PDB file of C-alpha atoms in Angstrom:
ATOM      1  CA  UNK A   1     168.040  70.481 196.920  1.00 76.00           C
ATOM      2  CA  UNK A   2     166.432  69.308 193.674  1.00 80.00           C
ATOM      3  CA  UNK A   3     163.558  70.810 191.696  1.00 77.00           C
ATOM      4  CA  UNK A   4     160.294  69.308 192.988  1.00 72.00           C
ATOM      5  CA  UNK A   5     158.737  67.903 189.848  1.00 72.00           C
ATOM      6  CA  UNK A   6     157.287  64.664 191.159  1.00 70.00           C
ATOM      7  CA  UNK A   7     154.665  65.984 193.535  1.00 74.00           C
ATOM      8  CA  UNK A   8     151.117  67.044 192.687  1.00 79.00           C
ATOM      9  CA  UNK A   9     150.110  70.659 193.116  1.00 88.00           C
ATOM     10  CA  UNK A  10     146.562  71.371 194.230  1.00 91.00           C
ATOM     11  CA  UNK A  11     145.388  72.556 190.786  1.00 92.00           C
ATOM     12  CA  UNK A  12     146.567  69.392 189.060  1.00 92.00           C
ATOM     13  CA  UNK A  13     145.380  67.095 191.832  1.00 92.00           C
ATOM     14  CA  UNK A  14     141.922  68.681 191.936  1.00 94.00           C
ATOM     15  CA  UNK A  15     141.532  68.450 188.166  1.00 95.00           C
ATOM     16  CA  UNK A  16     142.597  64.783 188.283  1.00 94.00           C
ATOM     17  CA  UNK A  17     140.362  63.859 191.213  1.00 95.00           C
ATOM     18  CA  UNK A  18     137.342  65.544 189.615  1.00 95.00           C
ATOM     19  CA  UNK A  19     138.034  63.787 186.331  1.00 96.00           C
ATOM     20  CA  UNK A  20     138.437  60.441 188.110  1.00 96.00           C
ATOM     21  CA  UNK A  21     135.156  60.961 189.999  1.00 97.00           C
ATOM     22  CA  UNK A  22     133.277  61.820 186.794  1.00 97.00           C
ATOM     23  CA  UNK A  23     134.725  58.750 185.085  1.00 97.00           C
ATOM     24  CA  UNK A  24     133.843  56.614 188.091  1.00 98.00           C
ATOM     25  CA  UNK A  25     130.248  57.816 187.993  1.00 98.00           C
ATOM     26  CA  UNK A  26     129.977  57.129 184.257  1.00 98.00           C
ATOM     27  CA  UNK A  27     131.471  53.664 184.706  1.00 98.00           C
ATOM     28  CA  UNK A  28     129.101  52.821 187.559  1.00 98.00           C
ATOM     29  CA  UNK A  29     126.080  53.987 185.561  1.00 98.00           C
ATOM     30  CA  UNK A  30     127.187  51.734 182.691  1.00 98.00           C
ATOM     31  CA  UNK A  31     127.744  48.849 185.071  1.00 97.00           C
ATOM     32  CA  UNK A  32     124.274  49.265 186.573  1.00 97.00           C
ATOM     33  CA  UNK A  33     122.629  49.415 183.143  1.00 97.00           C
ATOM     34  CA  UNK A  34     124.353  46.180 182.090  1.00 96.00           C
ATOM     35  CA  UNK A  35     123.635  44.427 185.374  1.00 97.00           C
ATOM     36  CA  UNK A  36     119.952  45.364 185.337  1.00 97.00           C
ATOM     37  CA  UNK A  37     119.467  44.471 181.686  1.00 97.00           C
ATOM     38  CA  UNK A  38     121.243  41.139 181.415  1.00 94.00           C
ATOM     39  CA  UNK A  39     123.200  40.332 184.517  1.00 93.00           C
ATOM     40  CA  UNK A  40     126.909  39.651 184.218  1.00 92.00           C
ATOM     41  CA  UNK A  41     129.606  37.131 183.586  1.00 88.00           C
ATOM     42  CA  UNK A  42     132.265  36.558 186.192  1.00 83.00           C
ATOM     43  CA  UNK A  43     134.912  38.343 184.053  1.00 84.00           C
ATOM     44  CA  UNK A  44     132.595  41.367 183.863  1.00 91.00           C
ATOM     45  CA  UNK A  45     132.267  41.408 187.670  1.00 91.00           C
ATOM     46  CA  UNK A  46     136.035  41.056 187.969  1.00 87.00           C
ATOM     47  CA  UNK A  47     136.447  44.046 185.652  1.00 91.00           C
ATOM     48  CA  UNK A  48     134.062  46.081 187.786  1.00 94.00           C
ATOM     49  CA  UNK A  49     136.084  45.170 190.871  1.00 92.00           C
ATOM     50  CA  UNK A  50     139.396  46.049 189.244  1.00 91.00           C
ATOM     51  CA  UNK A  51     138.038  49.358 187.873  1.00 95.00           C
ATOM     52  CA  UNK A  52     136.780  50.367 191.307  1.00 95.00           C
ATOM     53  CA  UNK A  53     140.033  49.309 192.938  1.00 94.00           C
ATOM     54  CA  UNK A  54     142.022  51.473 190.519  1.00 95.00           C
ATOM     55  CA  UNK A  55     139.735  54.432 191.274  1.00 96.00           C
ATOM     56  CA  UNK A  56     140.131  53.895 195.014  1.00 96.00           C
ATOM     57  CA  UNK A  57     143.924  53.755 194.664  1.00 95.00           C
ATOM     58  CA  UNK A  58     143.928  56.971 192.607  1.00 95.00           C
ATOM     59  CA  UNK A  59     141.765  58.750 195.167  1.00 95.00           C
ATOM     60  CA  UNK A  60     144.058  57.614 197.976  1.00 94.00           C
ATOM     61  CA  UNK A  61     147.076  58.978 196.154  1.00 92.00           C
ATOM     62  CA  UNK A  62     145.499  62.343 195.330  1.00 92.00           C
ATOM     63  CA  UNK A  63     143.739  63.110 198.627  1.00 92.00           C
ATOM     64  CA  UNK A  64     147.022  63.631 200.424  1.00 92.00           C
ATOM     65  CA  UNK A  65     147.981  66.558 198.168  1.00 92.00           C
ATOM     66  CA  UNK A  66     148.847  69.490 200.441  1.00 91.00           C
ATOM     67  CA  UNK A  67     146.392  72.377 200.097  1.00 92.00           C
ATOM     68  CA  UNK A  68     143.868  70.372 198.064  1.00 91.00           C
ATOM     69  CA  UNK A  69     140.812  71.045 200.289  1.00 91.00           C
ATOM     70  CA  UNK A  70     141.420  74.810 200.414  1.00 92.00           C
ATOM     71  CA  UNK A  71     142.018  74.906 196.671  1.00 93.00           C
ATOM     72  CA  UNK A  72     138.773  72.987 196.016  1.00 92.00           C
ATOM     73  CA  UNK A  73     136.762  75.460 198.110  1.00 91.00           C
ATOM     74  CA  UNK A  74     138.257  78.357 196.180  1.00 93.00           C
ATOM     75  CA  UNK A  75     137.615  76.744 192.821  1.00 92.00           C
ATOM     76  CA  UNK A  76     134.018  75.933 193.683  1.00 91.00           C
ATOM     77  CA  UNK A  77     133.623  79.484 195.035  1.00 92.00           C
ATOM     78  CA  UNK A  78     132.002  78.049 198.157  1.00 89.00           C
ATOM     79  CA  UNK A  79     133.844  78.353 201.462  1.00 88.00           C
ATOM     80  CA  UNK A  80     131.071  76.370 203.160  1.00 90.00           C
ATOM     81  CA  UNK A  81     131.697  73.416 200.819  1.00 88.00           C
ATOM     82  CA  UNK A  82     133.114  70.647 202.984  1.00 90.00           C
ATOM     83  CA  UNK A  83     135.108  68.929 200.273  1.00 89.00           C
ATOM     84  CA  UNK A  84     136.786  66.576 202.734  1.00 91.00           C
ATOM     85  CA  UNK A  85     133.405  65.326 204.022  1.00 93.00           C
ATOM     86  CA  UNK A  86     131.982  64.931 200.524  1.00 93.00           C
ATOM     87  CA  UNK A  87     135.100  63.172 199.265  1.00 94.00           C
ATOM     88  CA  UNK A  88     135.105  60.870 202.297  1.00 95.00           C
ATOM     89  CA  UNK A  89     131.444  60.020 201.694  1.00 97.00           C
ATOM     90  CA  UNK A  90     132.206  59.172 198.054  1.00 97.00           C
ATOM     91  CA  UNK A  91     135.207  57.048 198.930  1.00 97.00           C
ATOM     92  CA  UNK A  92     133.294  55.263 201.723  1.00 97.00           C
ATOM     93  CA  UNK A  93     130.565  54.379 199.215  1.00 98.00           C
ATOM     94  CA  UNK A  94     133.237  53.138 196.808  1.00 97.00           C
ATOM     95  CA  UNK A  95     134.750  50.969 199.508  1.00 96.00           C
ATOM     96  CA  UNK A  96     131.279  49.671 200.366  1.00 97.00           C
ATOM     97  CA  UNK A  97     130.901  48.407 196.771  1.00 96.00           C
ATOM     98  CA  UNK A  98     134.270  46.681 196.950  1.00 94.00           C
ATOM     99  CA  UNK A  99     133.344  45.162 200.307  1.00 92.00           C
ATOM    100  CA  UNK A 100     129.972  44.016 198.972  1.00 93.00           C
ATOM    101  CA  UNK A 101     131.689  42.280 196.072  1.00 91.00           C
ATOM    102  CA  UNK A 102     134.252  40.646 198.313  1.00 86.00           C
ATOM    103  CA  UNK A 103     131.487  39.300 200.530  1.00 86.00           C
ATOM    104  CA  UNK A 104     128.675  38.502 198.090  1.00 83.00           C
ATOM    105  CA  UNK A 105     129.892  37.478 194.678  1.00 77.00           C
ATOM    106  CA  UNK A 106     129.114  33.762 194.631  1.00 57.00           C
ATOM    107  CA  UNK A 107     132.206  31.623 194.415  1.00 50.00           C
ATOM    108  CA  UNK A 108     133.129  28.104 195.385  1.00 42.00           C
ATOM    109  CA  UNK A 109     134.973  27.593 198.681  1.00 40.00           C
ATOM    110  CA  UNK A 110     135.871  31.236 199.369  1.00 43.00           C
ATOM    111  CA  UNK A 111     134.936  34.848 198.785  1.00 47.00           C
ATOM    112  CA  UNK A 112     136.093  37.034 195.895  1.00 49.00           C
ATOM    113  CA  UNK A 113     139.850  36.480 195.435  1.00 51.00           C
ATOM    114  CA  UNK A 114     142.215  39.304 196.235  1.00 49.00           C
ATOM    115  CA  UNK A 115     143.185  41.430 193.239  1.00 48.00           C
ATOM    116  CA  UNK A 116     146.487  39.582 192.967  1.00 51.00           C
ATOM    117  CA  UNK A 117     144.584  36.315 192.535  1.00 52.00           C
ATOM    118  CA  UNK A 118     142.437  37.551 189.628  1.00 51.00           C
ATOM    119  CA  UNK A 119     144.802  36.474 186.888  1.00 52.00           C
ATOM    120  CA  UNK A 120     144.296  33.591 184.554  1.00 53.00           C
ATOM    121  CA  UNK A 121     146.524  31.386 186.749  1.00 53.00           C
ATOM    122  CA  UNK A 122     143.769  30.767 189.271  1.00 53.00           C
ATOM    123  CA  UNK A 123     142.149  27.367 189.401  1.00 51.00           C
ATOM    124  CA  UNK A 124     139.228  28.509 191.558  1.00 51.00           C
ATOM    125  CA  UNK A 125     135.915  27.208 190.258  1.00 51.00           C
ATOM    126  CA  UNK A 126     133.228  29.871 190.239  1.00 55.00           C
ATOM    127  CA  UNK A 127     129.884  30.518 188.625  1.00 59.00           C
ATOM    128  CA  UNK A 128     130.160  31.815 185.053  1.00 75.00           C
ATOM    129  CA  UNK A 129     127.087  34.002 184.808  1.00 82.00           C
ATOM    130  CA  UNK A 130     124.843  35.921 187.187  1.00 86.00           C
ATOM    131  CA  UNK A 131     121.282  37.047 186.522  1.00 89.00           C
ATOM    132  CA  UNK A 132     120.044  40.590 187.068  1.00 93.00           C
ATOM    133  CA  UNK A 133     118.371  39.375 190.289  1.00 92.00           C
ATOM    134  CA  UNK A 134     121.649  37.938 191.542  1.00 89.00           C
ATOM    135  CA  UNK A 135     123.365  41.268 190.978  1.00 91.00           C
ATOM    136  CA  UNK A 136     120.615  43.348 192.592  1.00 93.00           C
ATOM    137  CA  UNK A 137     122.642  43.956 195.752  1.00 94.00           C
ATOM    138  CA  UNK A 138     125.575  45.118 193.655  1.00 95.00           C
ATOM    139  CA  UNK A 139     123.293  47.438 191.701  1.00 96.00           C
ATOM    140  CA  UNK A 140     122.088  48.910 194.999  1.00 96.00           C
ATOM    141  CA  UNK A 141     125.577  49.735 196.318  1.00 97.00           C
ATOM    142  CA  UNK A 142     126.645  51.060 192.893  1.00 97.00           C
ATOM    143  CA  UNK A 143     123.606  53.364 192.926  1.00 97.00           C
ATOM    144  CA  UNK A 144     124.560  54.588 196.383  1.00 97.00           C
ATOM    145  CA  UNK A 145     128.057  55.374 195.067  1.00 97.00           C
ATOM    146  CA  UNK A 146     126.655  57.165 191.996  1.00 97.00           C
ATOM    147  CA  UNK A 147     124.515  59.331 194.280  1.00 97.00           C
ATOM    148  CA  UNK A 148     127.641  60.654 196.040  1.00 96.00           C
ATOM    149  CA  UNK A 149     129.054  62.157 192.835  1.00 96.00           C
ATOM    150  CA  UNK A 150     127.487  65.321 191.375  1.00 91.00           C
TER     151      UNK A 150
END
């Protein structure tokens, strides 16, 4: 048997998931400020989508760490803290933002392309800029996500 060096231990995973959640909240607050003030370009919306996708992927990888929920309760010194429920609420709100973007970002002939299609190779014609009013729905779901992170 080999030394297990490639798996996350609860302490490391909890530190990483908390750091990722704080960064996600800061990013979303910045996104909302920009969207409300001056709208967005399509590349900016694409960057939001990719940032949120990376966060979702990181959360998915970390949430399966054995012992993470019990460790979190101990670290927060609150055995009533339902870390799984709170984490699930946060991740559901994150996925709601991604879903909103996939459904509502105006494009020609189809919805938001899959992440693999977001390179410069695409020939899809889309709107270049979006006003604050056009991004209001996105601001709303971003605000709901922000509210799930303390």
